[in-house]
Amino acid sequence: MNTDKQFPDAGFSVELIIQALSYSPEATAIYSSEDMIIRFANEGMLGVWGKTATVIGKPLMEALPELEDQPFFALLQKVWHSGETYSVKDAPVRVLKNGISTLDFYDYEYRALRDEKGKTWCILNTARKVTSRREYLQKIQHKEENEQALIEEMATTMEELSSTNEDLNRSLKLLGESREHVKTIIEQAPVGIAVLEGPEHIIEIANPAILKIWGRKLSEVKGLPHAVARPELIGQPVNRWLTEVFETGKRRKNDEFLVRLLDKDGLREAIVNSIYQPVFSSDGKVTGVLVILDEITQQVLDRRASEKDQQMLTMATVAGELATFYYEPETNQFSGNDLLKSWFGLSGENNMELETAVSAIFEEDRVRVAEAITQSFNSSDGHYFIEYRIYHPGDPKDRLVQAIGKVFYNHNGKATLNGTLRDITEQKKDEQRKDDFMGMVSHELKTPLTSLNAYLQLMQRTAMLTGNTSQQNIIEKSTRQVRNMTAMINSFLNISRLDSGRMLVNKTPFDLGLLMKELEEETLSIIHTHQIFFEKVASVELNADREKIAQVLHNLIGNAVKYSPMNTAITISSSSIINERVSITVEDKGMGISEADQEQIFERYYRIKNPQLGSIAGFGIGLYLCKEIAELHQGRIIVESTINKGSAFTLELPL
Ligand code: ADP
């Protein structure tokens, strides 16, 4: 290096520059010639190399042989020849420091300094260690990477969070909904529900059903201790039970418990079912009591009433020796009380098929029974009435039973025939005995009565001849009484004939108009107590038992007279012919017959139980005979009547 080279500005010598450079904080070296003789190296550069100043003046490669396999020398050569500056950033440099190969990174520059002719006369080498910056950058990069990772992680976390949040929101919504749901359920529950909190049983929730039972409004009780809100319970055990449940954590249940509750006008007695359920916190402590209350007053009262009814019914059936039965066509099951079972020889069995029951019925009666059952299910009123005979198992005696029943339909439309069976064997025998007796007596009475009648007629003739009017009068009255008695005896005889199947109808053709005319004359001559009107009956030919038809009409007129006050009107009229049938009606303005009695007056020996009738004589057989006679003619008798207004009996006969 030409250190003596002069710069244009004298006094600013190369030495000065070198001195200045030696203070430069930047590592600096200067090389000259193609061999890169180290002309200058400041402390900084010597530090980079890990060498002392002894290297100055030596060719570079000699001073730092470790650079052999690194590009520096070649690069310097290139700069030397081309004169172009080479600078690089962050390049690795390996040197031996204290015999240890050390790798560092540098920004360095080889700058060719050229003379006026453009020839390179030295190379200025500056270098700046970048390891710390690099580390810093690396750190930053690392940090950035970290941050990036962190950001990514955060993003993922955020995403997760947001999805968790959505989940949470959804759960919250569901929770809200389910809370609403629970609230609605509690609000609308048909049983009373209340939630009481803490040892004081503060009323937190009380649904409308429980408020109704309590007789309270929500505003009166909410937030108050139960005992304070409902003072009507003083002296009753409810609050004590609540405390017990709260303290013991044991649920309590009461069935059909009688409690006095608040009512508009004081207290009322109610029957309730209740449950007191402790409510636990997550750590197992009792925090309150859930109350469930159901009022069953009406049901219990109804049940008790029906139990009472049932008891009374059982008593009545036992006392009346009634067998009860029911028959369900859907299942074909037949059953009843113990008495029924014993009659049908079925004790022990719960129920049986109808066929089993039928086998206990007399063979001749079975078809009738089956028909009556079918009829009751098909008819609009569902009535069932029949008398039939059953074998008495284990007893040679047969039993005559009277069945009365009715078809009932449950809410599903399922039909059952329910009813009672009465053993009328003895009753029928009594009636038979009575009939036999009456038949016998009547028969015996008939002969003397016929003689009596004959003698009276003789007496009448004598009295007429002698002109003894008072005697005539008495004889006429006697004759009338004998006639009455004969009619009565005839009725009894008819009954016994009817029963023995000996009552025959002797049908002959006759004019109904004429019969009515005779009847009119006869009636008007005998009866003077009432106003009797016979409307004209057109002449109609009937083929019937004239005597018996006359008997029926006599009977109806006789009843009209018997059961209506003196001087009232009795009208006998006939209808025009409809459907080949003719009818005669006897109408009175008498006491009338109730609807219930109307159904029974045609039964044998039936008389209406009426204190007013106490004085009116009769046996309750007149209408029974009338009905039988009408039916023997394929006709019928119809009654229409209103109590205290009057009655109308119509005999209807086919032409
Ligand atoms: P008896 O007249 O002998 O009692 P009946 O068989 O003729 O028997 O009549 C049965 C019952 O019907 C009577 O007891 C009476 O109570 C009632 N009865 C019959 N006819 C009439 C009528 N025209 N008005 C009111 N009740 C009547």
XYZ file of C-alpha atoms and ligand atoms in Angstrom, residues 555-556 559-564 588 590-593 601-603 605-609 613 616-625 641 646-649, ligand 1:
64
model
C -166.973 -53.685 34.053
C -165.518 -50.508 32.550
C -165.366 -48.790 37.427
C -166.139 -45.350 35.970
C -169.043 -45.122 38.389
C -166.994 -46.469 41.322
C -163.993 -44.174 40.849
C -165.614 -40.848 40.000
C -165.086 -40.486 33.272
C -162.999 -39.165 38.211
C -159.890 -39.431 40.342
C -157.624 -40.616 37.551
C -154.730 -43.082 37.695
C -153.956 -52.071 37.130
C -154.389 -54.905 34.616
C -152.547 -57.320 36.897
C -155.583 -58.641 42.341
C -153.900 -55.286 41.804
C -155.676 -52.425 43.538
C -154.299 -48.921 43.810
C -153.172 -48.169 47.354
C -160.257 -45.920 47.962
C -164.635 -48.693 47.656
C -165.100 -52.430 47.501
C -163.298 -54.584 44.972
C -160.921 -57.474 44.484
C -158.689 -56.134 41.752
C -159.756 -58.720 39.222
C -162.127 -56.733 36.961
C -159.536 -55.138 34.670
C -157.467 -58.303 34.648
C -160.437 -60.222 33.253
C -155.676 -41.005 32.493
C -160.409 -38.507 34.813
C -159.743 -41.703 32.908
C -160.623 -43.165 29.563
C -160.548 -46.930 28.981
P -161.408 -53.333 41.505
O -162.180 -52.247 40.915
O -162.170 -54.486 41.911
O -160.438 -52.847 42.552
P -160.234 -53.512 38.867
O -159.296 -54.520 38.297
O -161.463 -53.261 38.156
O -160.431 -53.912 40.375
O -159.404 -52.168 38.938
C -158.122 -52.165 39.466
C -157.820 -50.820 40.075
O -157.766 -49.842 39.046
C -158.889 -50.306 41.000
O -158.655 -50.728 42.305
C -158.811 -48.806 40.866
O -157.929 -48.293 41.822
C -158.258 -48.601 39.495
N -159.295 -48.149 38.537
C -160.017 -48.912 37.677
N -160.837 -48.145 36.939
C -160.637 -46.880 37.331
C -161.206 -45.620 36.934
N -162.144 -45.526 35.986
N -160.789 -44.503 37.563
C -159.842 -44.575 38.544
N -159.280 -45.742 38.938
C -159.676 -46.864 38.354
